[in-house]
Amino acid sequence: MPQLNIGDITLTNSGALQGRVAFAAMQNGSGSGNNSTNGVQIYQTEHVDTHNAYNNSTGIFIAPVSGVYFFYASLMGSNSDTRSVHYISKSTDGGSNWSFLVQFGGQAKQYNQFTTSVVSSLNANDQVSVRNSSYACALYTSCTQEAVFGGYLIG
C-alpha cells in the first residue's frame, strides 16, 4: 500500500498516522496546582507534544493547524466540603478573551476527581487552556497523575 499524504498527515504502509497533532501533560507534584480564581492550570510534565504546541510554562495549547480537536482534562478536589468549578476554555484573539468550551467540577469533598472532555473546531493559532472559575476553586494542588490535560487533532 503506498503512502497517502493529506496536508501534514501521512498514512503509512502499516496504516499508522504520522504528523497528527497530539499532546498530553500532567502536573508535577507538590504545589503544582493553581487555586486562584480565574487562574490557568499549568501541567508541567509533558509526555507527548508532537508539534511543540503545548507550553508547559503557561498551560496554553496553541493549535498549529486548523481542524477539529478532542481535549480532555482532569483535576482533583481538596478534602474540604466546598464547590470547585473549572473550564476548558478557548481564545481566538491571542489570549485576550476566553470563552468556555465546557465546564467541569463539583463538590470538592474527600479528594473527588473532576474530569471532562470536549470536541471543538479550532483555527490555526487559537489557544486552549484549563482555567478556574471566578467564584469557586477548591483543588488539591499537589497532584501528579491525578491532574492531566491533553488533546489531539481528529479531523
PDB file of C-alpha atoms in Angstrom:
ATOM      1  CA  MET A   1       0.000   0.000   0.000  1.00  0.00           C
ATOM      2  CA  PRO A   2       1.547   3.368  -0.949  1.00  0.00           C
ATOM      3  CA  GLN A   3       1.704   6.284   1.461  1.00  0.00           C
ATOM      4  CA  LEU A   4      -1.195   8.735   1.328  1.00  0.00           C
ATOM      5  CA  ASN A   5      -0.313  12.362   2.143  1.00  0.00           C
ATOM      6  CA  ILE A   6      -3.003  14.790   3.301  1.00  0.00           C
ATOM      7  CA  GLY A   7      -1.502  18.083   4.404  1.00  0.00           C
ATOM      8  CA  ASP A   8       0.877  17.359   7.245  1.00  0.00           C
ATOM      9  CA  ILE A   9      -0.678  13.946   7.957  1.00  0.00           C
ATOM     10  CA  THR A  10       0.688  10.792   6.359  1.00  0.00           C
ATOM     11  CA  LEU A  11      -0.953   7.348   6.289  1.00  0.00           C
ATOM     12  CA  THR A  12       1.970   4.931   6.215  1.00  0.00           C
ATOM     13  CA  ASN A  13       2.161   1.474   4.643  1.00  0.00           C
ATOM     14  CA  SER A  14       1.317  -0.035   8.024  1.00  0.00           C
ATOM     15  CA  GLY A  15      -1.795   2.131   8.401  1.00  0.00           C
ATOM     16  CA  ALA A  16      -0.312   4.390  11.095  1.00  0.00           C
ATOM     17  CA  LEU A  17      -0.938   8.118  11.092  1.00  0.00           C
ATOM     18  CA  GLN A  18       2.162  10.298  11.224  1.00  0.00           C
ATOM     19  CA  GLY A  19       2.155  14.042  11.714  1.00  0.00           C
ATOM     20  CA  ARG A  20      -1.021  14.086  13.809  1.00  0.00           C
ATOM     21  CA  VAL A  21      -1.147  16.890  16.386  1.00  0.00           C
ATOM     22  CA  ALA A  22      -1.277  15.487  19.928  1.00  0.00           C
ATOM     23  CA  PHE A  23      -0.198  16.465  23.443  1.00  0.00           C
ATOM     24  CA  ALA A  24      -0.539  15.068  26.955  1.00  0.00           C
ATOM     25  CA  ALA A  25       0.711  16.610  30.193  1.00  0.00           C
ATOM     26  CA  MET A  26       0.284  16.259  33.945  1.00  0.00           C
ATOM     27  CA  GLN A  27       1.018  18.366  36.995  1.00  0.00           C
ATOM     28  CA  ASN A  28       4.290  17.555  38.720  1.00  0.00           C
ATOM     29  CA  GLY A  29       3.538  17.298  42.413  1.00  0.00           C
ATOM     30  CA  SER A  30       3.838  19.498  45.478  1.00  0.00           C
ATOM     31  CA  GLY A  31       2.303  22.927  44.933  1.00  0.00           C
ATOM     32  CA  SER A  32       1.982  22.477  41.173  1.00  0.00           C
ATOM     33  CA  GLY A  33      -1.759  23.173  41.031  1.00  0.00           C
ATOM     34  CA  ASN A  34      -3.415  26.588  40.989  1.00  0.00           C
ATOM     35  CA  ASN A  35      -6.213  27.571  43.376  1.00  0.00           C
ATOM     36  CA  SER A  36      -6.549  31.206  42.329  1.00  0.00           C
ATOM     37  CA  THR A  37      -9.815  32.473  40.869  1.00  0.00           C
ATOM     38  CA  ASN A  38      -9.655  32.792  37.077  1.00  0.00           C
ATOM     39  CA  GLY A  39      -6.239  31.111  37.224  1.00  0.00           C
ATOM     40  CA  VAL A  40      -4.819  28.917  34.479  1.00  0.00           C
ATOM     41  CA  GLN A  41      -3.941  25.358  35.438  1.00  0.00           C
ATOM     42  CA  ILE A  42      -0.400  24.558  34.357  1.00  0.00           C
ATOM     43  CA  TYR A  43       0.541  20.963  33.616  1.00  0.00           C
ATOM     44  CA  GLN A  44       4.327  20.937  33.896  1.00  0.00           C
ATOM     45  CA  THR A  45       5.286  17.410  32.819  1.00  0.00           C
ATOM     46  CA  GLU A  46       4.725  16.647  29.138  1.00  0.00           C
ATOM     47  CA  HIS A  47       4.513  13.045  27.973  1.00  0.00           C
ATOM     48  CA  VAL A  48       3.646  13.802  24.353  1.00  0.00           C
ATOM     49  CA  ASP A  49       3.803  17.024  22.339  1.00  0.00           C
ATOM     50  CA  THR A  50       4.161  16.195  18.654  1.00  0.00           C
ATOM     51  CA  HIS A  51       4.250  19.795  17.403  1.00  0.00           C
ATOM     52  CA  ASN A  52       5.546  21.670  20.484  1.00  0.00           C
ATOM     53  CA  ALA A  53       2.084  23.211  20.645  1.00  0.00           C
ATOM     54  CA  TYR A  54       1.579  22.929  24.434  1.00  0.00           C
ATOM     55  CA  ASN A  55       3.539  25.351  26.618  1.00  0.00           C
ATOM     56  CA  ASN A  56       4.230  23.711  29.987  1.00  0.00           C
ATOM     57  CA  SER A  57       5.190  27.087  31.489  1.00  0.00           C
ATOM     58  CA  THR A  58       1.914  28.871  30.665  1.00  0.00           C
ATOM     59  CA  GLY A  59      -0.520  25.925  30.453  1.00  0.00           C
ATOM     60  CA  ILE A  60      -1.666  27.012  26.992  1.00  0.00           C
ATOM     61  CA  PHE A  61      -2.038  24.850  23.885  1.00  0.00           C
ATOM     62  CA  ILE A  62      -1.797  26.755  20.576  1.00  0.00           C
ATOM     63  CA  ALA A  63      -3.325  24.955  17.601  1.00  0.00           C
ATOM     64  CA  PRO A  64      -0.625  24.524  14.951  1.00  0.00           C
ATOM     65  CA  VAL A  65      -3.204  23.745  12.240  1.00  0.00           C
ATOM     66  CA  SER A  66      -6.929  24.350  11.759  1.00  0.00           C
ATOM     67  CA  GLY A  67      -9.233  21.420  12.402  1.00  0.00           C
ATOM     68  CA  VAL A  68     -11.461  19.613  14.852  1.00  0.00           C
ATOM     69  CA  TYR A  69      -9.759  18.704  18.135  1.00  0.00           C
ATOM     70  CA  PHE A  70     -10.617  16.459  21.085  1.00  0.00           C
ATOM     71  CA  PHE A  71      -9.492  17.727  24.532  1.00  0.00           C
ATOM     72  CA  TYR A  72      -9.658  16.151  27.991  1.00  0.00           C
ATOM     73  CA  ALA A  73      -8.808  17.432  31.451  1.00  0.00           C
ATOM     74  CA  SER A  74      -8.821  16.131  34.988  1.00  0.00           C
ATOM     75  CA  LEU A  75      -8.280  17.828  38.354  1.00  0.00           C
ATOM     76  CA  MET A  76      -8.621  16.642  41.950  1.00  0.00           C
ATOM     77  CA  GLY A  77     -10.716  18.449  44.529  1.00  0.00           C
ATOM     78  CA  SER A  78      -9.410  19.170  48.000  1.00  0.00           C
ATOM     79  CA  ASN A  79     -10.666  17.490  51.155  1.00  0.00           C
ATOM     80  CA  SER A  80     -12.857  20.488  52.045  1.00  0.00           C
ATOM     81  CA  ASP A  81     -16.605  20.436  51.544  1.00  0.00           C
ATOM     82  CA  THR A  82     -16.713  23.324  49.069  1.00  0.00           C
ATOM     83  CA  ARG A  83     -17.588  23.769  45.423  1.00  0.00           C
ATOM     84  CA  SER A  84     -14.888  23.777  42.719  1.00  0.00           C
ATOM     85  CA  VAL A  85     -15.616  24.862  39.118  1.00  0.00           C
ATOM     86  CA  HIS A  86     -13.259  24.818  36.127  1.00  0.00           C
ATOM     87  CA  TYR A  87     -13.401  25.165  32.338  1.00  0.00           C
ATOM     88  CA  ILE A  88     -11.641  24.043  29.228  1.00  0.00           C
ATOM     89  CA  SER A  89     -11.507  27.434  27.527  1.00  0.00           C
ATOM     90  CA  LYS A  90     -10.677  28.781  24.070  1.00  0.00           C
ATOM     91  CA  SER A  91      -9.213  32.088  22.880  1.00  0.00           C
ATOM     92  CA  THR A  92      -9.339  33.186  19.253  1.00  0.00           C
ATOM     93  CA  ASP A  93      -7.552  36.512  19.789  1.00  0.00           C
ATOM     94  CA  GLY A  94      -4.161  35.610  21.238  1.00  0.00           C
ATOM     95  CA  GLY A  95      -5.369  35.148  24.810  1.00  0.00           C
ATOM     96  CA  SER A  96      -7.089  38.493  25.410  1.00  0.00           C
ATOM     97  CA  ASN A  97     -10.574  36.950  25.651  1.00  0.00           C
ATOM     98  CA  TRP A  98     -11.578  33.427  26.617  1.00  0.00           C
ATOM     99  CA  SER A  99     -14.808  31.523  26.006  1.00  0.00           C
ATOM    100  CA  PHE A 100     -15.796  28.370  27.837  1.00  0.00           C
ATOM    101  CA  LEU A 101     -15.915  25.169  25.788  1.00  0.00           C
ATOM    102  CA  VAL A 102     -17.042  23.014  28.712  1.00  0.00           C
ATOM    103  CA  GLN A 103     -17.478  23.404  32.471  1.00  0.00           C
ATOM    104  CA  PHE A 104     -16.482  20.722  34.958  1.00  0.00           C
ATOM    105  CA  GLY A 105     -16.050  20.360  38.687  1.00  0.00           C
ATOM    106  CA  GLY A 106     -18.270  19.637  41.630  1.00  0.00           C
ATOM    107  CA  GLN A 107     -18.168  19.366  45.392  1.00  0.00           C
ATOM    108  CA  ALA A 108     -14.518  19.206  46.484  1.00  0.00           C
ATOM    109  CA  LYS A 109     -15.001  16.641  49.209  1.00  0.00           C
ATOM    110  CA  GLN A 110     -12.669  13.761  50.064  1.00  0.00           C
ATOM    111  CA  TYR A 111     -10.411  14.424  47.053  1.00  0.00           C
ATOM    112  CA  ASN A 112     -13.066  13.907  44.363  1.00  0.00           C
ATOM    113  CA  GLN A 113     -11.828  13.621  40.796  1.00  0.00           C
ATOM    114  CA  PHE A 114     -13.215  16.146  38.266  1.00  0.00           C
ATOM    115  CA  THR A 115     -12.915  15.000  34.660  1.00  0.00           C
ATOM    116  CA  THR A 116     -14.258  16.260  31.338  1.00  0.00           C
ATOM    117  CA  SER A 117     -13.744  16.143  27.598  1.00  0.00           C
ATOM    118  CA  VAL A 118     -14.872  18.259  24.654  1.00  0.00           C
ATOM    119  CA  VAL A 119     -14.646  18.426  20.861  1.00  0.00           C
ATOM    120  CA  SER A 120     -14.013  21.845  19.333  1.00  0.00           C
ATOM    121  CA  SER A 121     -13.261  23.351  15.958  1.00  0.00           C
ATOM    122  CA  LEU A 122     -10.101  25.492  16.055  1.00  0.00           C
ATOM    123  CA  ASN A 123      -8.303  27.732  13.610  1.00  0.00           C
ATOM    124  CA  ALA A 124      -4.529  27.752  13.488  1.00  0.00           C
ATOM    125  CA  ASN A 125      -3.166  29.803  16.437  1.00  0.00           C
ATOM    126  CA  ASP A 126      -6.342  29.502  18.549  1.00  0.00           C
ATOM    127  CA  GLN A 127      -5.461  28.842  22.187  1.00  0.00           C
ATOM    128  CA  VAL A 128      -6.917  26.315  24.651  1.00  0.00           C
ATOM    129  CA  SER A 129      -6.300  26.043  28.394  1.00  0.00           C
ATOM    130  CA  VAL A 130      -7.842  24.741  31.617  1.00  0.00           C
ATOM    131  CA  ARG A 131      -8.990  27.661  33.751  1.00  0.00           C
ATOM    132  CA  ASN A 132     -10.510  28.120  37.197  1.00  0.00           C
ATOM    133  CA  SER A 133     -13.838  29.875  37.649  1.00  0.00           C
ATOM    134  CA  SER A 134     -14.137  33.323  39.170  1.00  0.00           C
ATOM    135  CA  TYR A 135     -16.291  32.093  42.035  1.00  0.00           C
ATOM    136  CA  ALA A 136     -15.279  28.635  43.258  1.00  0.00           C
ATOM    137  CA  CYS A 137     -11.934  26.881  43.369  1.00  0.00           C
ATOM    138  CA  ALA A 138     -11.011  24.197  45.904  1.00  0.00           C
ATOM    139  CA  LEU A 139      -8.343  21.913  44.493  1.00  0.00           C
ATOM    140  CA  TYR A 140      -5.743  19.570  45.877  1.00  0.00           C
ATOM    141  CA  THR A 141      -2.660  21.327  44.490  1.00  0.00           C
ATOM    142  CA  SER A 142      -0.035  18.581  44.859  1.00  0.00           C
ATOM    143  CA  CYS A 143      -1.219  16.244  42.103  1.00  0.00           C
ATOM    144  CA  THR A 144       0.753  14.276  39.588  1.00  0.00           C
ATOM    145  CA  GLN A 145      -1.165  11.717  37.526  1.00  0.00           C
ATOM    146  CA  GLU A 146      -4.476  12.891  39.065  1.00  0.00           C
ATOM    147  CA  ALA A 147      -4.278  16.229  37.195  1.00  0.00           C
ATOM    148  CA  VAL A 148      -3.902  15.844  33.421  1.00  0.00           C
ATOM    149  CA  PHE A 149      -4.606  17.828  30.258  1.00  0.00           C
ATOM    150  CA  GLY A 150      -4.310  16.654  26.700  1.00  0.00           C
ATOM    151  CA  GLY A 151      -5.753  16.713  23.252  1.00  0.00           C
ATOM    152  CA  TYR A 152      -5.378  15.732  19.650  1.00  0.00           C
ATOM    153  CA  LEU A 153      -6.483  16.608  16.154  1.00  0.00           C
ATOM    154  CA  ILE A 154      -9.324  14.355  14.991  1.00  0.00           C
ATOM    155  CA  GLY A 155     -10.116  15.881  11.631  1.00  0.00           C
TER     156      GLY A 155
END
